[in-house]
């Protein structure tokens, strides 16, 4: 009886808290449906704060649920690989997720597909709550599986149905636990909920015996009616478990706040760790390091392995052997050693600090120059809502770049949002001829604003235009070619020496690439260079297989079209420092060998919510991957020589060191480190003296 009363109290409290929120929530903005697959859609919190603009939709094939997703799911998947999914269960075992839409929408904007139980509601007054049950979680998973295998679906091969999180609030948390044995589930987030000694939502305390993956409980302090239940569960769970408590949140959490507030932030960090492999997030929970979070948070954990507890290991400064593998100075005039630094001003305004290798505070631009960067890429959106990434934003970055004598590539998206093909809001009602006229005007304005004729080497006409741009006007190749030509003419009228780039995400399929550029050529398209994206997580090939295939395709494209070919976006896993450095060194050497024009590392300065950058999230210094731009290759020496190699590279200055870095006059018995300094490069390796 006591358990039933507590269950009822949890439900009533949840309903009351959500009702308070619904009474004060502003009406969400409405957009045209993204495609015929969607019955209705809306935008919440301007699409969220993540990298991908999110929307909330009613899927025609899933009427009893609401889907929160990146607006362009395929674009996100091309960068990250198939996206993880989240199934959300509502408080009070309700049939409406509208009270949680700000948090769920925010999660989607960080590269997730979220399925919330309950039909889509445009506004609060549509709420018709028929309740829910735990079996609906299985219905949601089955729908995701079907969508991932349906060629005509937005989600086709773009979601990972074996990488799912279950989550829920209050009674919804119990519904999530009821499905914890599902093999597709890789983590659970139980919010303001816990079983304790009670049964509800299709689960009982014994259900947790079927748990096979990490779980986090999130509570709102002792005033949260679910606090004691979560405490009991935390003490009993046999799998890795965390308990994050926001002492002043109560049972209602922070779902009502913009972007889901503190609960949303913690949830994303947990999911990025367990579903995307962002190892830098482990210290948030295991140390715990709550820097930047509300001071009312407390976090504790149990049952994590010693390997998990080595959360700083991948990012700590490590000793390594080095070898200069190409003449960086000689390549400077023929190859762009580039970095996309589009987010720099946003990060600077948030107080982001950078350090050089010696641990001294330094601004990023000169630091990039020290690391061998000679070119930068800067994003330009048409009319972003927050003014970040418009032409005036780009002008500031371009001026900083000119001060370092960098070449500049402008990446003109012609959309209001990053990663979209859609027409900007200001042009959406224009006839095609007027669209072309505005493309010319916008291109000219952007180039004149940057005012870098002497350093403006490249201008991208569109971003990853595999499917055209400025939909619907530029979806067909014949119309797309006219848009390309309008931009091309504008570029040449402002800066005749600047070369235009057509950028596509496809980099592996040479038939697709040649069909695309043959069609663009056949339709009269004018362009000067080809840009490719190389996103390691999105490829089914191993990293070295991927780069070999890309290098082969670069050679083919260069010979077939007689135009420069560049890699305009790439990156490697930040938690694999040596591996990343060796991979990039190899890629650069092979690209230069086939005459590629350059490589741009995408946003190396990013640390938060990104694991392919070039900066160390622990030390805030350049990661070893960045040394590849200097032609320096790192090694741990495990597979290096046992005997001293013969000197066949001319005269050099040789010095010897112990494994601890102490200089010695001559090699001693055991392991030694040898440094050889030549006129134009250095080598380091290990020797073993018997």
XYZ file of C-alpha atoms in Angstrom:
690
model
C 0.000 0.000 0.000
C 2.835 2.377 0.910
C 4.518 1.704 -2.427
C 1.280 2.448 -4.326
C 0.828 5.722 -2.459
C 4.417 6.742 -3.227
C 3.923 5.836 -6.890
C 0.786 7.981 -6.995
C 2.586 10.862 -5.292
C 5.378 10.695 -7.853
C 2.865 10.830 -10.680
C 0.847 13.713 -9.222
C 3.959 15.740 -8.470
C 5.253 15.203 -11.980
C 1.932 16.220 -13.532
C 1.829 19.338 -11.385
C 5.368 20.402 -12.205
C 4.913 19.847 -15.922
C 1.594 21.707 -15.857
C 3.322 24.715 -14.269
C 5.894 24.613 -17.037
C 3.294 24.239 -19.777
C 1.368 27.210 -18.486
C 4.364 29.498 -18.929
C 6.106 28.007 -21.978
C 6.266 30.297 -25.022
C 4.792 28.960 -28.255
C 7.424 27.355 -30.491
C 8.113 28.771 -33.927
C 6.682 26.933 -36.918
C 8.553 26.085 -40.147
C 7.533 24.436 -43.381
C 7.839 20.664 -43.206
C 11.285 19.453 -44.188
C 9.910 16.689 -46.460
C 6.950 14.448 -47.165
C 8.035 11.962 -44.515
C 7.071 14.505 -41.856
C 3.444 15.358 -41.061
C 4.130 18.390 -38.841
C 7.178 20.085 -37.421
C 8.318 22.980 -35.250
C 11.505 24.538 -33.976
C 12.358 24.948 -30.290
C 15.041 27.227 -28.811
C 16.157 28.256 -32.321
C 17.190 24.692 -33.049
C 19.269 24.195 -29.893
C 22.843 25.166 -29.054
C 24.553 22.123 -30.591
C 26.355 21.786 -33.891
C 23.263 20.597 -35.766
C 20.077 22.655 -36.002
C 17.342 20.491 -34.490
C 13.644 20.244 -35.220
C 10.710 18.511 -33.540
C 8.607 16.428 -35.908
C 5.630 14.155 -36.233
C 6.610 11.221 -38.433
C 3.754 9.901 -40.564
C 4.812 6.327 -39.836
C 5.025 6.935 -36.056
C 1.909 8.884 -35.033
C 2.010 8.029 -31.323
C 5.512 9.425 -30.788
C 7.423 12.666 -31.258
C 10.856 12.719 -32.892
C 13.573 15.241 -32.036
C 16.298 15.194 -34.671
C 18.924 17.198 -36.510
C 17.145 18.960 -39.341
C 19.611 17.368 -41.766
C 20.184 13.905 -40.318
C 22.248 12.716 -43.273
C 24.607 15.686 -42.983
C 25.250 14.929 -39.321
C 25.810 11.247 -40.084
C 28.313 12.060 -42.838
C 30.434 13.804 -40.241
C 29.984 11.528 -37.215
C 28.926 8.204 -38.636
C 25.492 6.719 -37.841
C 23.959 8.746 -35.018
C 23.147 7.277 -31.602
C 19.497 7.282 -30.521
C 17.614 8.063 -27.317
C 14.184 6.746 -26.317
C 12.435 9.064 -23.841
C 9.685 8.079 -21.353
C 7.609 10.764 -19.642
C 6.926 11.550 -16.026
C 3.676 10.184 -14.581
C 3.862 7.554 -17.373
C 2.285 10.301 -19.457
C 1.595 10.204 -23.184
C 3.116 13.629 -23.836
C 6.772 14.700 -24.089
C 6.048 18.403 -24.600
C 7.148 19.213 -21.047
C 10.628 17.936 -21.899
C 10.950 19.237 -25.448
C 13.608 21.849 -24.656
C 15.981 19.216 -23.278
C 15.180 16.594 -25.924
C 15.566 19.135 -28.718
C 18.927 20.195 -27.277
C 20.152 16.600 -27.183
C 19.160 16.220 -30.842
C 21.152 19.331 -31.780
C 24.294 17.586 -30.534
C 23.929 14.771 -33.048
C 21.286 12.372 -31.689
C 17.909 11.122 -32.869
C 15.464 11.184 -29.963
C 12.105 9.399 -29.942
C 9.749 10.653 -27.234
C 6.664 8.715 -26.215
C 3.476 10.603 -27.062
C 2.005 12.250 -30.144
C 3.430 15.489 -31.543
C 1.964 18.688 -30.067
C 2.530 22.014 -31.752
C 1.411 23.951 -28.663
C 0.362 23.171 -25.099
C -3.351 23.355 -25.806
C -3.152 20.320 -28.110
C -2.220 18.100 -25.198
C -4.463 15.030 -25.120
C -2.733 12.678 -22.714
C -3.823 9.083 -23.044
C -0.969 7.755 -20.942
C 1.785 5.348 -21.951
C 3.325 2.018 -21.072
C 6.769 0.474 -21.114
C 6.014 -1.604 -24.229
C 6.051 1.592 -26.281
C 9.839 1.671 -25.848
C 10.047 -1.485 -27.952
C 7.724 0.070 -30.541
C 10.087 3.049 -30.796
C 13.152 0.826 -31.198
C 11.437 -1.261 -33.868
C 10.527 1.897 -35.790
C 14.142 3.074 -35.677
C 15.310 -0.300 -37.002
C 12.844 -0.116 -39.898
C 13.846 3.450 -40.726
C 17.548 2.624 -40.736
C 16.872 -0.045 -43.395
C 14.432 1.941 -45.558
C 16.182 3.534 -48.543
C 13.677 6.364 -48.874
C 13.921 7.342 -45.204
C 15.843 10.331 -43.848
C 17.335 7.899 -41.345
C 18.580 5.317 -43.857
C 22.034 4.195 -42.701
C 22.197 7.428 -40.704
C 21.344 6.027 -37.264
C 22.975 3.323 -35.170
C 20.186 1.134 -33.854
C 22.655 -0.841 -31.758
C 23.728 2.284 -29.881
C 20.653 3.402 -27.963
C 20.120 5.175 -24.649
C 16.953 4.818 -22.586
C 15.854 7.666 -20.368
C 12.844 8.905 -18.504
C 11.563 11.163 -15.757
C 9.869 9.849 -12.604
C 7.518 7.027 -13.664
C 9.096 7.274 -17.111
C 12.412 6.363 -15.513
C 10.836 3.115 -14.368
C 9.577 2.481 -17.912
C 13.151 2.884 -19.135
C 14.437 0.472 -16.488
C 11.753 -2.025 -17.542
C 13.590 -2.286 -20.889
C 17.143 -2.357 -19.532
C 17.808 -5.910 -20.759
C 17.476 -4.948 -24.425
C 20.795 -5.709 -26.147
C 20.576 -2.589 -28.312
C 20.672 -0.383 -25.223
C 24.121 0.892 -24.234
C 23.274 3.193 -21.336
C 20.366 4.443 -19.192
C 19.721 7.942 -17.820
C 17.193 7.767 -14.979
C 15.987 11.256 -14.061
C 14.246 12.057 -10.783
C 13.421 8.379 -10.498
C 14.496 5.063 -8.986
C 12.946 1.777 -8.028
C 13.991 1.613 -4.373
C 11.687 -1.045 -2.972
C 8.692 -0.287 -5.186
C 7.250 -1.474 -8.485
C 5.945 0.863 -11.176
C 6.113 1.506 -14.902
C 6.510 -2.183 -15.657
C 9.645 -2.492 -13.500
C 10.536 -3.737 -10.037
C 13.758 -3.666 -8.002
C 14.575 -7.093 -9.450
C 14.475 -5.692 -12.994
C 17.816 -4.011 -12.366
C 19.395 -7.471 -12.169
C 19.023 -7.549 -15.971
C 20.992 -4.328 -16.423
C 23.990 -4.930 -18.723
C 25.329 -1.409 -19.309
C 26.304 1.800 -17.447
C 23.530 3.785 -15.792
C 23.287 7.278 -14.333
C 20.709 8.523 -11.834
C 19.985 12.258 -11.820
C 18.102 13.710 -8.879
C 17.108 17.106 -7.543
C 18.233 16.978 -3.919
C 16.533 15.706 -0.792
C 13.425 17.643 -1.791
C 13.070 15.324 -4.777
C 10.513 12.630 -3.885
C 12.585 10.120 -5.895
C 15.846 10.924 -4.051
C 15.727 7.999 -1.607
C 14.782 5.490 -4.313
C 17.716 6.602 -6.454
C 19.975 6.300 -3.419
C 18.863 2.701 -2.833
C 19.357 1.780 -6.497
C 22.793 3.396 -6.565
C 23.897 1.179 -3.689
C 22.583 -2.022 -5.273
C 23.376 -1.738 -8.992
C 26.151 -4.131 -10.007
C 27.081 -2.411 -13.273
C 28.979 0.902 -13.582
C 26.703 3.485 -12.000
C 26.809 7.225 -11.412
C 24.602 9.419 -9.251
C 24.440 13.103 -10.121
C 22.441 15.221 -7.705
C 21.499 18.863 -8.280
C 20.553 19.770 -4.741
C 18.230 22.681 -5.549
C 16.344 21.218 -8.530
C 13.593 19.250 -6.786
C 11.554 16.592 -8.544
C 10.962 18.784 -11.589
C 14.617 18.913 -12.648
C 15.511 21.696 -15.084
C 13.560 20.504 -18.102
C 11.731 23.826 -18.357
C 14.936 25.871 -18.764
C 16.447 26.861 -22.106
C 18.228 23.869 -23.695
C 17.014 21.714 -20.793
C 19.204 23.551 -18.286
C 21.691 21.691 -16.119
C 20.010 18.301 -16.547
C 20.346 18.671 -20.310
C 24.038 19.561 -20.068
C 24.919 16.628 -17.831
C 22.853 14.229 -19.948
C 24.699 15.200 -23.142
C 28.110 14.821 -21.496
C 27.161 11.352 -20.253
C 25.798 10.263 -23.631
C 28.777 11.655 -25.538
C 31.021 9.581 -23.278
C 29.106 6.304 -23.484
C 27.573 6.475 -26.967
C 30.163 8.490 -28.898
C 33.332 7.538 -27.042
C 34.320 11.051 -25.902
C 36.847 9.904 -23.309
C 37.529 13.460 -22.148
C 34.052 13.490 -20.567
C 34.887 10.628 -18.186
C 36.665 12.954 -15.735
C 33.441 14.972 -15.320
C 31.888 11.983 -13.589
C 34.805 9.933 -12.267
C 37.003 12.639 -10.744
C 34.451 14.333 -10.615
C 35.442 17.558 -12.404
C 32.384 19.792 -12.436
C 34.148 22.938 -13.637
C 31.645 25.104 -15.473
C 28.590 23.356 -14.065
C 26.283 24.666 -11.348
C 27.946 24.504 -7.927
C 24.908 22.670 -6.544
C 25.883 19.494 -8.413
C 27.479 16.554 -6.634
C 28.495 13.370 -8.452
C 29.663 9.984 -7.247
C 30.260 6.668 -9.013
C 30.659 2.935 -8.371
C 31.847 -0.164 -10.215
C 33.944 1.520 -12.903
C 37.071 -0.329 -14.025
C 40.654 0.788 -13.477
C 40.813 1.517 -17.198
C 37.808 3.820 -16.874
C 39.443 5.541 -13.911
C 42.498 6.375 -16.030
C 40.429 9.178 -17.540
C 43.404 11.520 -18.011
C 45.711 8.879 -19.500
C 44.965 9.513 -23.193
C 45.579 13.251 -22.785
C 48.602 13.463 -20.517
C 51.879 14.808 -21.889
C 53.907 11.802 -22.980
C 57.494 11.318 -24.010
C 57.913 10.188 -27.580
C 60.554 9.771 -30.235
C 60.402 12.076 -33.230
C 61.417 11.950 -36.852
C 61.169 14.693 -39.483
C 59.380 12.971 -42.342
C 59.121 15.753 -44.929
C 60.700 19.111 -45.653
C 58.040 21.460 -44.362
C 59.737 24.634 -45.571
C 60.073 23.362 -49.134
C 56.358 22.471 -49.256
C 55.134 25.830 -47.965
C 54.638 27.462 -51.351
C 52.897 24.517 -53.034
C 50.621 23.065 -50.336
C 48.015 24.522 -47.977
C 48.673 23.296 -44.443
C 45.302 24.532 -43.287
C 42.897 24.748 -40.382
C 39.225 25.693 -40.281
C 39.071 28.192 -37.409
C 35.470 29.359 -37.877
C 34.470 29.033 -34.218
C 37.434 30.963 -32.836
C 35.565 34.205 -32.116
C 32.686 32.326 -30.470
C 35.162 30.463 -28.255
C 37.115 33.623 -27.430
C 33.914 35.387 -26.387
C 33.219 32.464 -24.040
C 36.630 32.882 -22.408
C 38.409 29.961 -24.080
C 42.168 30.000 -23.373
C 44.949 28.411 -25.430
C 48.486 27.468 -24.402
C 51.616 26.721 -26.395
C 53.763 23.624 -25.916
C 55.624 25.266 -23.040
C 52.347 25.866 -21.207
C 52.372 29.623 -21.802
C 49.099 31.396 -22.559
C 48.942 32.447 -26.213
C 46.347 33.550 -28.767
C 45.435 30.938 -31.335
C 46.450 32.513 -34.640
C 50.193 32.914 -33.917
C 50.121 29.559 -32.158
C 48.774 27.919 -35.306
C 51.563 29.536 -37.289
C 54.124 28.044 -34.890
C 52.504 24.667 -35.535
C 53.055 24.922 -39.281
C 49.653 26.197 -40.398
C 49.850 28.535 -43.391
C 46.172 28.755 -44.401
C 42.796 29.126 -42.657
C 39.220 28.392 -43.665
C 36.375 30.623 -42.483
C 32.646 29.829 -42.605
C 30.124 32.428 -43.827
C 26.358 32.009 -43.328
C 23.729 34.203 -44.980
C 21.732 35.599 -42.032
C 22.389 33.570 -38.849
C 20.020 34.466 -36.027
C 22.838 35.242 -33.575
C 25.100 37.003 -36.142
C 27.861 34.459 -35.549
C 29.406 33.341 -38.850
C 27.980 36.144 -41.004
C 30.238 38.226 -43.273
C 31.080 40.751 -40.538
C 32.108 37.905 -38.216
C 34.262 36.474 -41.014
C 35.919 39.859 -41.559
C 37.275 39.897 -37.999
C 38.812 36.442 -38.394
C 40.193 37.320 -41.827
C 41.966 40.372 -40.395
C 43.566 38.211 -37.705
C 44.598 35.735 -40.395
C 46.167 38.430 -42.560
C 48.247 39.571 -39.590
C 49.830 36.103 -39.582
C 50.271 36.110 -43.376
C 47.853 33.193 -43.747
C 46.161 32.328 -47.015
C 42.378 32.386 -46.634
C 39.579 30.134 -47.843
C 36.047 31.524 -47.485
C 33.427 28.788 -47.042
C 30.193 30.397 -48.312
C 27.194 28.336 -47.213
C 24.393 30.508 -48.711
C 22.121 29.348 -45.884
C 21.167 30.755 -42.491
C 22.259 27.613 -40.658
C 25.357 25.438 -40.722
C 24.926 22.095 -42.452
C 21.786 22.946 -44.431
C 20.836 22.982 -48.095
C 17.705 25.062 -47.592
C 17.026 28.544 -48.908
C 17.794 31.356 -46.450
C 14.703 32.886 -44.913
C 15.145 36.183 -46.782
C 15.121 34.440 -50.192
C 12.546 31.701 -49.717
C 9.789 33.400 -51.759
C 12.044 34.564 -54.606
C 11.754 33.463 -58.208
C 14.814 31.650 -59.577
C 16.241 34.683 -61.406
C 16.067 36.716 -58.223
C 17.778 33.901 -56.303
C 20.654 34.068 -58.803
C 20.841 37.837 -58.423
C 21.006 37.537 -54.635
C 23.667 34.822 -54.851
C 25.822 37.269 -56.809
C 25.167 40.103 -54.373
C 25.817 38.036 -51.259
C 29.019 36.607 -52.737
C 30.312 40.057 -53.661
C 29.435 41.529 -50.264
C 31.210 38.708 -48.427
C 34.381 39.036 -50.522
C 34.507 42.825 -50.240
C 33.908 42.632 -46.496
C 36.876 40.327 -46.021
C 38.940 42.669 -48.212
C 41.787 40.207 -48.578
C 42.415 40.052 -52.319
C 46.089 39.434 -51.801
C 45.483 36.553 -49.347
C 42.053 35.278 -50.438
C 43.150 32.156 -52.278
C 39.936 30.126 -52.351
C 36.172 30.662 -52.130
C 33.912 27.655 -51.586
C 30.608 27.931 -53.440
C 28.386 26.050 -51.038
C 29.298 23.538 -48.373
C 29.165 19.787 -49.072
C 26.920 20.280 -52.095
C 26.475 16.570 -52.819
C 22.739 17.198 -53.186
C 22.916 20.694 -54.595
C 22.088 23.785 -52.536
C 19.410 26.394 -51.942
C 16.580 23.874 -52.077
C 14.281 23.635 -53.848
C 15.803 25.997 -56.423
C 19.193 24.286 -56.600
C 18.292 20.641 -56.076
C 18.582 19.667 -59.773
C 22.028 19.716 -61.413
C 20.976 22.070 -64.232
C 19.751 24.679 -61.744
C 22.628 24.053 -59.353
C 25.078 24.778 -62.179
C 23.450 28.173 -62.758
C 23.793 29.007 -59.059
C 27.442 27.944 -59.147
C 28.045 30.149 -62.170
C 26.361 33.154 -60.566
C 28.677 32.827 -57.571
C 31.687 32.141 -59.801
C 31.100 35.322 -61.797
C 30.721 37.342 -58.603
C 34.007 36.001 -57.222
C 35.890 36.820 -60.412
C 34.411 40.322 -60.584
C 35.723 41.135 -57.107
C 38.959 39.102 -57.049
C 39.946 37.579 -60.434
C 42.912 35.684 -58.946
C 40.817 33.923 -56.313
C 39.882 30.351 -57.195
C 36.464 28.838 -56.590
C 36.000 25.439 -54.960
C 33.126 22.982 -55.292
C 33.032 21.001 -52.044
C 31.452 17.564 -51.673
C 31.345 15.181 -48.718
C 31.782 12.047 -50.805
C 35.454 11.123 -50.946
C 35.525 7.335 -51.384
C 33.354 6.525 -54.408
C 35.238 7.612 -57.525
C 32.332 6.725 -59.830
C 30.004 8.989 -57.865
C 32.616 11.751 -57.894
C 33.265 11.600 -61.619
C 29.541 11.323 -62.422
C 28.924 14.418 -60.282
C 31.634 16.600 -61.788
C 30.961 15.302 -65.313
C 27.327 16.346 -64.873
C 28.312 19.741 -63.491
C 30.613 20.228 -66.468
C 27.973 19.055 -68.946
C 25.547 21.621 -67.518
C 28.028 24.416 -68.080
C 29.196 24.717 -64.495
C 32.302 26.837 -63.913
C 34.702 26.098 -61.090
C 38.437 26.133 -60.420
C 39.099 23.457 -57.793
C 37.570 20.443 -56.031
C 37.255 20.125 -52.253
C 36.597 16.862 -50.394
C 35.602 16.042 -46.821
C 37.345 13.099 -45.149
C 35.440 12.231 -41.960
C 37.046 9.194 -40.345
C 34.114 8.190 -38.050
C 31.664 8.122 -40.954
C 33.659 5.667 -43.072
C 33.387 1.899 -42.956
C 37.033 1.722 -43.987
C 39.872 1.679 -41.489
C 41.603 5.079 -41.275
C 44.642 4.109 -43.373
C 42.444 2.332 -45.923
C 40.307 5.460 -46.110
C 43.227 7.786 -46.783
C 44.703 5.444 -49.387
C 41.367 5.409 -51.206
C 41.071 9.204 -50.948
C 44.613 9.746 -52.238
C 43.873 7.476 -55.203
C 40.712 9.486 -55.926
C 42.523 12.810 -55.574
C 44.979 11.679 -58.232
C 42.157 10.598 -60.552
C 40.190 13.837 -60.121
C 43.257 15.997 -60.635
C 44.174 14.210 -63.857
C 40.604 13.970 -65.193
C 39.626 17.619 -64.698
C 43.000 19.347 -64.668
C 42.060 21.231 -61.507
C 43.554 21.458 -58.004
C 42.076 19.077 -55.422
C 42.061 19.811 -51.687
C 40.931 18.094 -48.516
C 38.910 20.900 -46.958
C 37.679 19.028 -43.859
C 39.263 16.230 -41.860
C 40.192 15.235 -38.318
C 41.223 12.313 -36.141
C 40.327 11.055 -32.671
C 41.827 13.409 -30.088
C 42.255 10.670 -27.471
C 44.754 8.825 -29.717
C 47.604 11.323 -29.822
C 50.381 9.261 -31.376
C 48.055 7.435 -33.714
C 46.539 10.729 -34.870
C 49.948 12.252 -35.534
C 51.155 9.229 -37.507
C 47.919 9.044 -39.504
C 48.063 12.726 -40.456
C 51.778 12.587 -41.344
C 51.105 9.658 -43.649
C 48.081 11.393 -45.206
C 49.998 14.628 -45.837
C 52.950 12.844 -47.434
C 50.719 10.833 -49.775
C 48.651 13.891 -50.728
C 51.776 15.875 -51.580
C 53.132 12.955 -53.588
C 50.066 13.007 -55.899
C 50.038 16.792 -56.211
C 47.094 17.697 -53.991
C 46.789 21.412 -53.251
C 46.233 21.226 -49.500
C 44.572 19.815 -46.390
C 42.477 21.699 -43.833
C 42.010 20.245 -40.338
C 38.449 21.009 -39.259
C 38.185 23.210 -36.136
C 41.331 21.956 -34.323
C 40.623 24.461 -31.551
C 37.381 22.740 -30.509
C 37.427 20.696 -27.295
C 33.903 20.658 -25.837
C 31.435 18.280 -27.488
C 33.958 17.304 -30.164
C 36.545 14.544 -30.228
C 38.290 15.120 -33.566
C 40.073 18.359 -32.737
C 43.757 19.179 -32.525
C 43.933 20.631 -29.023
C 44.483 18.621 -25.874
C 41.366 18.917 -23.649
C 43.413 18.269 -20.495
C 46.455 20.494 -21.005
C 44.862 23.005 -23.424
C 48.073 22.749 -25.453
C 48.430 21.564 -29.067
C 48.011 17.832 -29.340
C 50.752 15.825 -31.009
C 48.559 15.543 -34.090
C 49.334 19.190 -34.859
C 53.059 18.438 -35.155
C 52.278 16.647 -38.397
C 51.892 20.078 -40.015
C 55.577 20.649 -39.172
C 56.550 17.362 -40.772
C 57.277 15.852 -37.346
C 56.225 12.271 -36.728
C 56.000 10.908 -33.173
C 56.606 7.332 -32.106
C 56.674 5.387 -28.851
C 59.661 3.445 -30.215
C 58.192 0.018 -29.547
C 58.814 -1.142 -33.093
C 61.992 0.864 -33.629
C 65.494 -0.483 -34.126
C 67.402 -2.721 -31.734
C 70.757 -1.863 -33.341
C 72.045 1.575 -34.325
C 71.002 2.247 -37.946
C 73.626 3.174 -40.473
C 74.118 6.871 -41.208
C 73.191 7.444 -44.820
C 71.795 10.956 -44.566
C 75.009 12.973 -44.385
C 76.706 14.674 -41.488
C 74.787 15.218 -38.289
C 75.157 16.091 -34.625
C 74.412 13.047 -32.465
C 73.454 13.146 -28.800
C 72.456 10.347 -26.426
C 69.916 10.298 -23.588
C 68.654 7.878 -20.978
C 64.997 6.832 -21.181
C 64.313 9.519 -18.536
C 65.752 12.242 -20.747
C 69.157 12.700 -19.051
C 71.877 13.515 -21.544
C 74.868 11.137 -21.519
C 78.237 11.173 -23.330
C 77.898 7.773 -24.971
C 75.365 4.925 -25.110
C 75.145 2.867 -21.914
C 74.067 -0.719 -21.380
C 70.335 -1.108 -21.864
C 67.888 1.279 -23.519
C 69.126 4.607 -24.946
C 67.501 7.434 -26.895
C 69.442 8.865 -29.837
C 68.875 12.345 -31.303
C 70.439 13.117 -34.675
C 70.319 16.716 -35.886
C 70.890 17.207 -39.608
C 70.981 20.469 -41.523
C 67.277 20.477 -42.395
C 65.680 17.940 -40.044
C 66.125 15.779 -36.964
C 65.645 12.107 -36.152
C 65.038 10.391 -32.855
C 64.976 6.665 -32.160
C 65.727 4.046 -29.518
C 68.673 1.664 -29.379
C 69.404 -1.190 -27.033
C 73.011 -1.872 -26.021
C 73.801 -5.371 -24.738
